[in-house]
Structure formats: C-alpha cells, structure tokens
Amino acid sequence: MSIKKIAEKAGVSTATVSRVLNNPEYKCSSEELREKIWQIARELNYLPNEAARNLKKGIIDTGQKIWYIDILMTRTGSMEADPFFSELLRIIESEIHKQRCILTRVWHQPIFSNDRKCQIENIDKILEEMEQGNEQKSDGLIIIGKCNDNVLKKLSAKYRGIVSVNRNSTNYLVDEVICDGMRIAATAVEYLIQLGHRKIGYVGDCHNESRYKGYQDTLFMYNIDMDINYVIETEHTEAEGYAVMESLIQRSDVPTAIYCANDMIAIGMLKCLNRYKNRYYVPSIISSDDIEEAQYTRPMLTTVRLPKEEMGKFALYLLLDRLNGGHKGIVRTELEGKLIIRESCTPVENTNRLEYYI
C-alpha cells in the first residue's frame, strides 16, 4: 500500500505522511492528525517499498521476513495523558517503519500498570476484548510503561517475543530496556541534598514503584529521616500535581523541596504556585523525564532526562533479535538518565527568592 493511498484517506499531502511515518520529531499540525495517519497506516498494513528502493541501489532482496508488531501503552489512556509516553511511542513507531516491520495495533490499557486493579478486574476478559476483530496474529509486542506481573505472564504465552521499555524492571520476566527508576530518583534527591535540603517530599505512585523506592533509599543513605507527611501518592498527571500543591500551600509543616515522579506532576505544581503566588512557600521542585514542555516553564524545570530515543530504538532491536533467533535467554538493557539543571531548584537558604510563573 502506497503513501499516496494513506495521504488520500487522511486528507493530507504525501510529504506530510512521509514526515510523520519517518520522523518522530516532526511537528505535525495536531496530535490527532498524527494519530490518524498512523491509524490508517496500521489498517492498511503499510510497509515501505524497500524492494523498489533496493533495486535502484543495486541491492539484491535477501528475503528478510516481515514481522508484525503490536504496542501496548500501560501508563496512559490517551495520547495527551503523558507526553513522555507519546514521545516514546512516536520514536518506536518510526523505528518499526524504518526496520521494514508492520505495526499492527496500539493499545492503551492503564489498568495493567495498577497492581491493585489487576487483582480485582477480570484480566483474561480484558485481554480477550483486545484481540476481538483482529484477524492478523502478531509476532512481537512492545510494552511501554509498567506492567503487572500476571498480565506479563499471560501476554508471554501469546507472542514469540515481548520487550518492556520502562523505568521499572520486570525482574527478568521478559526482555527489557530500562532507565532504572531507583537511579533516576537517587540522582534527583541527591541533587536536592547537595543544595542543603533535608525536608524533601515525594509526589507520585508509591505502590511497587522504583522511583519511590529510590527516594526512600537515598534519604536513608544520607541519614535523613523520611517524613511520611511529605509523601503524597497520586496519579502522574498535571491535574493531580496542581491539586497536591493546592493542598500543600495550606499546611503549616511542608517540605522545602519536592521530588516529583514525572514532569507532568511538577508542571501542575508550578502552575498552581503561579496562580496563588504564595511567596511564603516556594519549594524547590525536581522531577524526571525531560518532556519538551519542561524547557518552557518559568522557572525552567530541573529534571532527570531519560534517553527516549535510545530506549525506543534498543527496544525494537532487542525484539527483532529475539524474533530472528539471535538470543533465547532474557536480556536486560539499562540506560543512564542525566540530570538537567535549570531553574526550579535553589539552595535551601534561598528557597523564598524564586518566582513561579508559566
């Protein structure tokens, strides 16, 4: 199926389709249009006309097998819920395209990242509903985000290969590419400690979450008592971050610094501080991911950058290696996060000198 056919169905130019399919950083006019183009490509089982290109280059077709690949998003229910995961998805989609594979389906199942809900809900029924109406059986699956162990085991019986790309290890249940959440949290919290903070809070998921464990362990390593009143369990959204800060500014005992599990929580907190302009409580805020919006907050957000491009590419390489018989044992590839120092953190003695606005 040609790019021209996709362009006709999407109502855009062939150039736009080509850019969307090949460049994860291409600034499409809207996220809805980008998803529409990919949806049409999936429905048509679009495959780059590599044979024609190779013929022009004088390359003989080696008869490489075409693999069908699914993607499962477990942290988000929509494209807009967390830009980190949508950015990572775009990278993997484009890499699947470049490697001459066919992307069959993209599922969003946030329930699979919640162990408590997975114990209550009928997981088998959800998995069956996901497969309904899909005649093409896929070879491999890439899971983006944390996934319940029981779900992982059930999915492993359905695919020749699975790769998890995440911040939480699967403990060798499947192949994985991770940027370890414990080390991410340690990097963030150690930076706050270097700035003199000892009243350090945590906002984010706490249940079976590596970033929360990293936060705890780092405080313990520096002989800092963890105050449970400074730990707030919440979903990883901007709205939740806003609500948490709205609650904090009304307290009498508050942390001087906060580590947020992701950038979206931190951005919500900054927007709340901007609205109330409460100069009596201006905490240092640090997070992790380094989504695009983190560069445009005021003050600009200090965060731990995750290597999204490498995570996405290695995930597909690892999956294809297994599908092609390159390895049989479980493989774990770990990448390093990088501290990006901007403006949202300050030495503890200067805490009240920052101004927040977005």
mmCIF file of C-alpha atoms in Angstrom:
data_model
loop_
_atom_site.group_PDB
_atom_site.id
_atom_site.type_symbol
_atom_site.label_atom_id
_atom_site.label_comp_id
_atom_site.label_asym_id
_atom_site.label_seq_id
_atom_site.Cartn_x
_atom_site.Cartn_y
_atom_site.Cartn_z
ATOM 1 C CA MET A 1 0.000 0.000 0.000
ATOM 2 C CA SER A 2 1.465 3.367 -1.042
ATOM 3 C CA ILE A 3 1.985 6.575 0.895
ATOM 4 C CA LYS A 4 -0.292 8.189 -1.715
ATOM 5 C CA LYS A 5 -3.218 5.996 -0.583
ATOM 6 C CA ILE A 6 -2.637 6.910 3.082
ATOM 7 C CA ALA A 7 -2.477 10.606 2.135
ATOM 8 C CA GLU A 8 -5.789 10.376 0.263
ATOM 9 C CA LYS A 9 -7.551 8.747 3.207
ATOM 10 C CA ALA A 10 -6.071 11.221 5.714
ATOM 11 C CA GLY A 11 -6.717 14.260 3.511
ATOM 12 C CA VAL A 12 -3.105 15.453 3.632
ATOM 13 C CA SER A 13 -0.122 15.597 1.288
ATOM 14 C CA THR A 14 2.174 12.632 0.666
ATOM 15 C CA ALA A 15 5.023 14.752 2.092
ATOM 16 C CA THR A 16 3.168 15.100 5.413
ATOM 17 C CA VAL A 17 2.550 11.338 5.573
ATOM 18 C CA SER A 18 6.203 10.597 4.848
ATOM 19 C CA ARG A 19 7.399 13.002 7.545
ATOM 20 C CA VAL A 20 5.008 11.589 10.160
ATOM 21 C CA LEU A 21 5.964 7.970 9.427
ATOM 22 C CA ASN A 22 9.708 8.588 9.263
ATOM 23 C CA ASN A 23 10.454 11.385 11.709
ATOM 24 C CA PRO A 24 9.282 11.116 15.351
ATOM 25 C CA GLU A 25 10.294 14.753 15.953
ATOM 26 C CA TYR A 26 8.252 16.152 13.061
ATOM 27 C CA LYS A 27 5.907 18.900 14.308
ATOM 28 C CA CYS A 28 2.575 17.778 12.957
ATOM 29 C CA SER A 29 -0.249 20.348 12.933
ATOM 30 C CA SER A 30 -2.007 18.328 15.650
ATOM 31 C CA GLU A 31 -1.575 15.137 17.639
ATOM 32 C CA GLU A 32 -4.972 13.982 16.315
ATOM 33 C CA LEU A 33 -3.738 14.213 12.709
ATOM 34 C CA ARG A 34 -0.536 12.330 13.544
ATOM 35 C CA GLU A 35 -2.561 9.526 15.156
ATOM 36 C CA LYS A 36 -4.996 9.489 12.218
ATOM 37 C CA ILE A 37 -2.151 8.950 9.760
ATOM 38 C CA TRP A 38 -0.654 6.140 11.843
ATOM 39 C CA GLN A 39 -4.091 4.559 12.307
ATOM 40 C CA ILE A 40 -4.668 4.464 8.544
ATOM 41 C CA ALA A 41 -1.161 3.048 8.011
ATOM 42 C CA ARG A 42 -1.895 0.289 10.539
ATOM 43 C CA GLU A 43 -5.273 -0.509 8.970
ATOM 44 C CA LEU A 44 -3.664 -0.817 5.533
ATOM 45 C CA ASN A 45 -0.675 -2.809 6.888
ATOM 46 C CA TYR A 46 1.559 -0.206 5.284
ATOM 47 C CA LEU A 47 5.105 -1.323 4.532
ATOM 48 C CA PRO A 48 7.823 0.864 2.978
ATOM 49 C CA ASN A 49 8.527 -0.100 -0.613
ATOM 50 C CA GLU A 50 12.033 -1.203 0.302
ATOM 51 C CA ALA A 51 12.293 -3.648 -2.614
ATOM 52 C CA ALA A 52 11.922 -0.841 -5.139
ATOM 53 C CA ARG A 53 14.457 1.309 -3.305
ATOM 54 C CA ASN A 54 16.956 -1.560 -3.126
ATOM 55 C CA LEU A 55 16.539 -2.305 -6.837
ATOM 56 C CA LYS A 56 17.528 1.257 -7.683
ATOM 57 C CA LYS A 57 20.567 0.917 -5.412
ATOM 58 C CA GLY A 58 21.547 -2.416 -6.953
ATOM 59 C CA ILE A 59 20.864 -4.335 -3.720
ATOM 60 C CA ILE A 60 19.527 -7.869 -4.076
ATOM 61 C CA ASP A 61 16.488 -8.767 -1.959
ATOM 62 C CA THR A 62 17.664 -11.097 0.834
ATOM 63 C CA GLY A 63 14.170 -12.376 1.522
ATOM 64 C CA GLN A 64 14.083 -10.813 5.005
ATOM 65 C CA LYS A 65 11.000 -11.877 6.910
ATOM 66 C CA ILE A 66 8.425 -9.203 7.651
ATOM 67 C CA TRP A 67 7.420 -9.140 11.318
ATOM 68 C CA TYR A 68 4.064 -7.941 12.642
ATOM 69 C CA ILE A 69 4.344 -5.949 15.872
ATOM 70 C CA ASP A 70 1.857 -4.667 18.450
ATOM 71 C CA ILE A 71 2.399 -1.897 21.019
ATOM 72 C CA LEU A 72 0.791 -1.794 24.459
ATOM 73 C CA MET A 73 0.697 1.502 26.384
ATOM 74 C CA THR A 74 0.093 0.836 30.089
ATOM 75 C CA ARG A 75 0.528 4.260 31.675
ATOM 76 C CA THR A 76 -1.823 6.327 29.528
ATOM 77 C CA GLY A 77 -5.418 6.140 28.396
ATOM 78 C CA SER A 78 -4.904 8.675 25.601
ATOM 79 C CA MET A 79 -2.165 10.340 23.609
ATOM 80 C CA GLU A 80 -2.361 13.510 25.670
ATOM 81 C CA ALA A 81 -2.186 11.930 29.132
ATOM 82 C CA ASP A 82 1.619 11.909 29.418
ATOM 83 C CA PRO A 83 3.836 13.479 26.735
ATOM 84 C CA PHE A 84 6.792 11.288 27.773
ATOM 85 C CA PHE A 85 4.980 8.157 26.658
ATOM 86 C CA SER A 86 3.557 9.714 23.489
ATOM 87 C CA GLU A 87 7.071 10.928 22.573
ATOM 88 C CA LEU A 88 8.442 7.431 23.195
ATOM 89 C CA LEU A 89 5.609 5.907 21.150
ATOM 90 C CA ARG A 90 6.415 8.136 18.160
ATOM 91 C CA ILE A 91 10.072 7.034 18.285
ATOM 92 C CA ILE A 92 9.127 3.338 18.344
ATOM 93 C CA GLU A 93 6.513 3.748 15.591
ATOM 94 C CA SER A 94 9.055 5.385 13.289
ATOM 95 C CA GLU A 95 11.705 2.783 14.099
ATOM 96 C CA ILE A 96 9.268 -0.053 13.283
ATOM 97 C CA HIS A 97 8.656 1.653 9.942
ATOM 98 C CA LYS A 98 12.401 2.059 9.227
ATOM 99 C CA GLN A 99 13.127 -1.571 10.087
ATOM 100 C CA ARG A 100 10.567 -2.746 7.492
ATOM 101 C CA CYS A 101 8.154 -4.218 10.005
ATOM 102 C CA ILE A 102 4.394 -3.751 10.164
ATOM 103 C CA LEU A 103 2.826 -2.028 13.155
ATOM 104 C CA THR A 104 -0.493 -3.804 13.623
ATOM 105 C CA ARG A 105 -2.142 -2.377 16.736
ATOM 106 C CA VAL A 106 -1.572 0.177 19.501
ATOM 107 C CA TRP A 107 -3.499 -0.480 22.697
ATOM 108 C CA HIS A 108 -3.957 1.816 25.716
ATOM 109 C CA GLN A 109 -4.601 -0.152 28.917
ATOM 110 C CA PRO A 110 -3.656 1.918 32.008
ATOM 111 C CA ILE A 111 -5.242 -0.714 34.256
ATOM 112 C CA PHE A 112 -2.271 -3.015 33.532
ATOM 113 C CA SER A 113 0.091 -0.667 35.385
ATOM 114 C CA ASN A 114 -2.023 -0.799 38.549
ATOM 115 C CA ASP A 115 -1.391 -3.994 40.565
ATOM 116 C CA ARG A 116 -4.343 -3.374 42.850
ATOM 117 C CA LYS A 117 -6.831 -3.009 39.990
ATOM 118 C CA CYS A 118 -5.378 -6.055 38.241
ATOM 119 C CA GLN A 119 -6.238 -8.141 41.307
ATOM 120 C CA ILE A 120 -9.858 -7.010 41.155
ATOM 121 C CA GLU A 121 -10.608 -6.840 37.435
ATOM 122 C CA ASN A 122 -11.027 -9.803 35.072
ATOM 123 C CA ILE A 123 -7.706 -9.610 33.225
ATOM 124 C CA ASP A 124 -8.495 -12.543 30.930
ATOM 125 C CA LYS A 125 -11.645 -10.794 29.712
ATOM 126 C CA ILE A 126 -9.769 -7.560 29.006
ATOM 127 C CA LEU A 127 -7.132 -9.438 27.001
ATOM 128 C CA GLU A 128 -9.828 -11.252 25.018
ATOM 129 C CA GLU A 129 -11.584 -7.964 24.221
ATOM 130 C CA MET A 130 -8.288 -6.516 22.993
ATOM 131 C CA GLU A 131 -7.938 -9.331 20.471
ATOM 132 C CA GLN A 132 -11.512 -9.243 19.167
ATOM 133 C CA GLY A 133 -11.813 -8.363 15.498
ATOM 134 C CA ASN A 134 -8.093 -8.767 14.876
ATOM 135 C CA GLU A 135 -7.526 -11.440 12.236
ATOM 136 C CA GLN A 136 -3.786 -10.829 11.891
ATOM 137 C CA LYS A 137 -1.773 -12.576 14.613
ATOM 138 C CA SER A 138 1.281 -10.509 15.517
ATOM 139 C CA ASP A 139 4.756 -11.862 16.195
ATOM 140 C CA GLY A 140 6.043 -9.416 18.779
ATOM 141 C CA LEU A 141 4.864 -6.942 21.414
ATOM 142 C CA ILE A 142 6.490 -3.825 22.826
ATOM 143 C CA ILE A 143 5.107 -2.735 26.185
ATOM 144 C CA ILE A 144 5.590 0.936 27.032
ATOM 145 C CA GLY A 145 5.250 1.516 30.775
ATOM 146 C CA LYS A 146 4.974 -0.538 33.957
ATOM 147 C CA CYS A 147 3.020 -3.783 33.624
ATOM 148 C CA ASN A 148 1.532 -6.147 36.187
ATOM 149 C CA ASP A 149 3.465 -9.434 36.520
ATOM 150 C CA ASN A 150 0.389 -11.613 35.979
ATOM 151 C CA VAL A 151 -0.503 -9.713 32.812
ATOM 152 C CA LEU A 152 3.070 -10.091 31.559
ATOM 153 C CA LYS A 153 2.927 -13.856 32.022
ATOM 154 C CA LYS A 154 -0.377 -14.118 30.136
ATOM 155 C CA LEU A 155 0.916 -11.942 27.291
ATOM 156 C CA SER A 156 4.118 -14.006 27.074
ATOM 157 C CA ALA A 157 2.024 -17.023 26.053
ATOM 158 C CA LYS A 158 0.557 -15.075 23.111
ATOM 159 C CA TYR A 159 3.715 -13.726 21.423
ATOM 160 C CA ARG A 160 7.009 -15.058 20.094
ATOM 161 C CA GLY A 161 8.752 -12.118 21.720
ATOM 162 C CA ILE A 162 7.997 -9.299 24.170
ATOM 163 C CA VAL A 163 10.108 -6.304 25.154
ATOM 164 C CA SER A 164 9.243 -3.949 28.005
ATOM 165 C CA VAL A 165 10.560 -0.381 27.775
ATOM 166 C CA ASN A 166 10.136 1.258 31.132
ATOM 167 C CA ARG A 167 11.527 2.760 34.352
ATOM 168 C CA ASN A 168 10.555 -0.296 36.439
ATOM 169 C CA SER A 169 12.260 -3.650 35.912
ATOM 170 C CA THR A 170 10.165 -6.727 35.107
ATOM 171 C CA ASN A 171 12.649 -8.797 37.148
ATOM 172 C CA TYR A 172 13.547 -10.828 34.063
ATOM 173 C CA LEU A 173 10.022 -11.900 33.137
ATOM 174 C CA VAL A 174 10.586 -10.549 29.609
ATOM 175 C CA ASP A 175 13.322 -8.768 27.665
ATOM 176 C CA GLU A 176 13.518 -5.167 28.773
ATOM 177 C CA VAL A 177 15.078 -1.793 28.101
ATOM 178 C CA ILE A 178 15.014 0.369 31.192
ATOM 179 C CA CYS A 179 16.251 3.621 32.598
ATOM 180 C CA ASP A 180 16.196 2.473 36.219
ATOM 181 C CA GLY A 181 13.722 4.451 38.313
ATOM 182 C CA MET A 182 15.708 3.924 41.515
ATOM 183 C CA ARG A 183 18.792 5.528 39.976
ATOM 184 C CA ILE A 184 16.677 8.321 38.465
ATOM 185 C CA ALA A 185 15.245 9.124 41.899
ATOM 186 C CA ALA A 186 18.670 8.887 43.553
ATOM 187 C CA THR A 187 20.089 11.407 41.071
ATOM 188 C CA ALA A 188 17.240 13.851 41.739
ATOM 189 C CA VAL A 189 17.181 13.520 45.533
ATOM 190 C CA GLU A 190 20.986 13.684 45.846
ATOM 191 C CA TYR A 191 20.942 16.979 43.965
ATOM 192 C CA LEU A 192 18.406 18.394 46.424
ATOM 193 C CA ILE A 193 20.556 17.201 49.334
ATOM 194 C CA GLN A 194 23.600 18.898 47.797
ATOM 195 C CA LEU A 195 21.590 22.129 47.826
ATOM 196 C CA GLY A 196 21.148 21.720 51.597
ATOM 197 C CA HIS A 197 17.594 20.349 51.673
ATOM 198 C CA ARG A 198 16.669 17.772 54.295
ATOM 199 C CA LYS A 199 12.885 18.207 54.324
ATOM 200 C CA ILE A 200 12.322 16.511 50.980
ATOM 201 C CA GLY A 201 8.920 15.331 49.785
ATOM 202 C CA TYR A 202 7.853 12.798 47.171
ATOM 203 C CA VAL A 203 4.793 13.021 44.920
ATOM 204 C CA GLY A 204 3.762 10.152 42.644
ATOM 205 C CA ASP A 205 2.952 6.456 42.573
ATOM 206 C CA CYS A 206 4.139 4.584 45.677
ATOM 207 C CA HIS A 207 2.937 1.010 45.154
ATOM 208 C CA ASN A 208 5.634 -1.219 43.639
ATOM 209 C CA GLU A 209 7.264 1.889 42.152
ATOM 210 C CA SER A 210 11.044 2.023 41.699
ATOM 211 C CA ARG A 211 11.230 5.832 41.890
ATOM 212 C CA TYR A 212 9.582 5.820 45.319
ATOM 213 C CA LYS A 213 12.000 3.106 46.474
ATOM 214 C CA GLY A 214 14.910 5.159 45.148
ATOM 215 C CA TYR A 215 13.649 8.213 47.049
ATOM 216 C CA GLN A 216 13.459 6.216 50.283
ATOM 217 C CA ASP A 217 16.846 4.569 49.880
ATOM 218 C CA THR A 218 18.608 7.845 49.089
ATOM 219 C CA LEU A 219 17.260 9.563 52.199
ATOM 220 C CA PHE A 220 18.346 6.569 54.271
ATOM 221 C CA MET A 221 21.839 6.610 52.722
ATOM 222 C CA TYR A 222 22.264 10.254 53.782
ATOM 223 C CA ASN A 223 20.849 9.634 57.296
ATOM 224 C CA ILE A 224 17.751 11.726 56.618
ATOM 225 C CA ASP A 225 14.534 10.573 58.254
ATOM 226 C CA MET A 226 11.671 10.172 55.819
ATOM 227 C CA ASP A 227 8.604 12.096 56.989
ATOM 228 C CA ILE A 228 5.529 10.207 55.830
ATOM 229 C CA ASN A 229 3.613 13.506 55.825
ATOM 230 C CA TYR A 230 5.846 14.623 52.960
ATOM 231 C CA VAL A 231 4.926 11.603 50.828
ATOM 232 C CA ILE A 232 1.837 12.060 48.671
ATOM 233 C CA GLU A 233 0.619 9.211 46.480
ATOM 234 C CA THR A 234 -1.074 10.403 43.326
ATOM 235 C CA GLU A 235 -1.559 9.692 39.642
ATOM 236 C CA HIS A 236 1.066 11.047 37.274
ATOM 237 C CA THR A 237 -0.914 13.903 35.724
ATOM 238 C CA GLU A 238 -0.693 17.678 35.625
ATOM 239 C CA ALA A 239 -4.116 17.997 37.268
ATOM 240 C CA GLU A 240 -3.028 15.829 40.212
ATOM 241 C CA GLY A 241 0.163 17.850 40.628
ATOM 242 C CA TYR A 242 -1.885 21.043 40.729
ATOM 243 C CA ALA A 243 -4.240 19.577 43.346
ATOM 244 C CA VAL A 244 -1.352 18.377 45.529
ATOM 245 C CA MET A 245 0.263 21.814 45.578
ATOM 246 C CA GLU A 246 -3.091 23.420 46.321
ATOM 247 C CA SER A 247 -3.223 21.232 49.425
ATOM 248 C CA LEU A 248 0.409 21.803 50.420
ATOM 249 C CA ILE A 249 0.251 25.593 50.439
ATOM 250 C CA GLN A 250 -2.401 25.391 53.165
ATOM 251 C CA ARG A 251 -0.236 23.326 55.523
ATOM 252 C CA SER A 252 1.933 24.659 58.310
ATOM 253 C CA ASP A 253 4.608 21.933 58.066
ATOM 254 C CA VAL A 254 5.819 21.469 54.493
ATOM 255 C CA PRO A 255 8.936 20.175 52.711
ATOM 256 C CA THR A 256 11.445 22.688 51.370
ATOM 257 C CA ALA A 257 11.985 20.541 48.279
ATOM 258 C CA ILE A 258 9.897 18.021 46.345
ATOM 259 C CA TYR A 259 10.855 15.189 44.015
ATOM 260 C CA CYS A 260 8.022 14.529 41.554
ATOM 261 C CA ALA A 261 7.881 11.125 39.863
ATOM 262 C CA ASN A 262 7.394 12.746 36.454
ATOM 263 C CA ASP A 263 7.429 16.137 34.742
ATOM 264 C CA MET A 264 3.647 16.365 34.409
ATOM 265 C CA ILE A 265 3.177 16.378 38.188
ATOM 266 C CA ALA A 266 5.869 19.048 38.540
ATOM 267 C CA ILE A 267 4.338 21.235 35.832
ATOM 268 C CA GLY A 268 0.972 21.069 37.584
ATOM 269 C CA MET A 269 2.641 22.189 40.819
ATOM 270 C CA LEU A 270 4.359 25.109 39.113
ATOM 271 C CA LYS A 271 1.087 26.260 37.577
ATOM 272 C CA CYS A 272 -0.591 26.156 40.987
ATOM 273 C CA LEU A 273 2.192 28.233 42.555
ATOM 274 C CA ASN A 274 1.815 30.723 39.725
ATOM 275 C CA ARG A 275 -1.902 31.076 40.332
ATOM 276 C CA TYR A 276 -1.679 31.616 44.071
ATOM 277 C CA LYS A 277 1.688 33.430 44.026
ATOM 278 C CA ASN A 278 2.240 32.355 47.617
ATOM 279 C CA ARG A 279 5.674 33.834 48.336
ATOM 280 C CA TYR A 280 5.706 32.295 51.827
ATOM 281 C CA TYR A 281 6.053 28.794 50.355
ATOM 282 C CA VAL A 282 8.225 28.391 47.300
ATOM 283 C CA PRO A 283 9.754 24.896 47.353
ATOM 284 C CA SER A 284 12.473 23.601 45.070
ATOM 285 C CA ILE A 285 10.895 21.205 42.574
ATOM 286 C CA ILE A 286 12.681 18.493 40.614
ATOM 287 C CA SER A 287 11.263 15.660 38.516
ATOM 288 C CA SER A 288 12.178 13.146 35.834
ATOM 289 C CA ASP A 289 11.588 12.531 32.081
ATOM 290 C CA ASP A 290 12.506 15.896 30.472
ATOM 291 C CA ILE A 291 9.496 16.203 28.195
ATOM 292 C CA GLU A 292 9.527 19.101 25.735
ATOM 293 C CA GLU A 293 7.349 21.330 27.924
ATOM 294 C CA ALA A 294 9.910 21.166 30.765
ATOM 295 C CA GLN A 295 12.072 23.645 28.868
ATOM 296 C CA TYR A 296 9.332 26.281 28.717
ATOM 297 C CA THR A 297 8.135 26.508 32.311
ATOM 298 C CA ARG A 298 9.134 29.514 34.388
ATOM 299 C CA PRO A 299 11.300 28.866 36.197
ATOM 300 C CA MET A 300 12.517 26.208 33.780
ATOM 301 C CA LEU A 301 12.131 22.757 35.282
ATOM 302 C CA THR A 302 15.137 20.908 36.669
ATOM 303 C CA THR A 303 14.693 17.242 35.843
ATOM 304 C CA VAL A 304 16.424 13.940 35.091
ATOM 305 C CA ARG A 305 16.412 13.333 31.348
ATOM 306 C CA LEU A 306 15.566 9.839 30.131
ATOM 307 C CA PRO A 307 17.178 8.820 26.803
ATOM 308 C CA LYS A 308 13.880 8.276 24.957
ATOM 309 C CA GLU A 309 15.376 7.820 21.503
ATOM 310 C CA GLU A 310 17.839 5.154 22.629
ATOM 311 C CA MET A 311 15.193 3.414 24.743
ATOM 312 C CA GLY A 312 12.820 3.191 21.780
ATOM 313 C CA LYS A 313 15.444 2.029 19.289
ATOM 314 C CA PHE A 314 17.007 -0.587 21.578
ATOM 315 C CA ALA A 315 13.545 -1.947 22.420
ATOM 316 C CA LEU A 316 12.863 -2.731 18.761
ATOM 317 C CA TYR A 317 16.391 -4.040 18.111
ATOM 318 C CA LEU A 318 16.062 -6.403 21.061
ATOM 319 C CA LEU A 319 12.652 -7.622 19.902
ATOM 320 C CA LEU A 320 13.848 -8.256 16.335
ATOM 321 C CA ASP A 321 16.924 -10.095 17.594
ATOM 322 C CA ARG A 322 14.697 -12.496 19.536
ATOM 323 C CA LEU A 323 12.259 -12.957 16.642
ATOM 324 C CA ASN A 324 15.186 -13.726 14.333
ATOM 325 C CA GLY A 325 16.589 -16.300 16.770
ATOM 326 C CA GLY A 326 19.515 -14.153 17.906
ATOM 327 C CA HIS A 327 19.043 -14.836 21.627
ATOM 328 C CA LYS A 328 16.959 -17.126 23.822
ATOM 329 C CA GLY A 329 17.655 -16.017 27.402
ATOM 330 C CA ILE A 330 16.047 -12.948 28.973
ATOM 331 C CA VAL A 331 18.048 -9.805 28.198
ATOM 332 C CA ARG A 332 18.051 -6.573 30.189
ATOM 333 C CA THR A 333 19.495 -3.395 28.678
ATOM 334 C CA GLU A 334 19.879 -0.467 31.082
ATOM 335 C CA LEU A 335 20.436 3.135 30.008
ATOM 336 C CA GLU A 336 21.534 6.055 32.146
ATOM 337 C CA GLY A 337 19.481 9.152 32.985
ATOM 338 C CA LYS A 338 21.095 12.598 33.006
ATOM 339 C CA LEU A 339 20.497 15.439 35.455
ATOM 340 C CA ILE A 340 19.380 18.589 33.604
ATOM 341 C CA ILE A 341 19.894 21.568 35.901
ATOM 342 C CA ARG A 342 17.652 24.515 35.112
ATOM 343 C CA GLU A 343 15.973 26.984 37.475
ATOM 344 C CA SER A 344 13.318 25.300 39.630
ATOM 345 C CA CYS A 345 15.729 24.256 42.409
ATOM 346 C CA THR A 346 17.654 26.551 44.719
ATOM 347 C CA PRO A 347 19.827 26.188 47.854
ATOM 348 C CA VAL A 348 17.662 25.784 50.924
ATOM 349 C CA GLU A 349 18.634 29.232 52.279
ATOM 350 C CA ASN A 350 17.356 30.874 49.075
ATOM 351 C CA THR A 351 14.072 28.978 48.906
ATOM 352 C CA ASN A 352 11.803 32.019 49.118
ATOM 353 C CA ARG A 353 13.583 34.020 46.429
ATOM 354 C CA LEU A 354 12.211 32.133 43.439
ATOM 355 C CA GLU A 355 9.242 33.347 41.464
ATOM 356 C CA TYR A 356 6.997 30.855 39.722
ATOM 357 C CA TYR A 357 5.137 31.565 36.528
ATOM 358 C CA ILE A 358 4.363 29.608 33.385
#
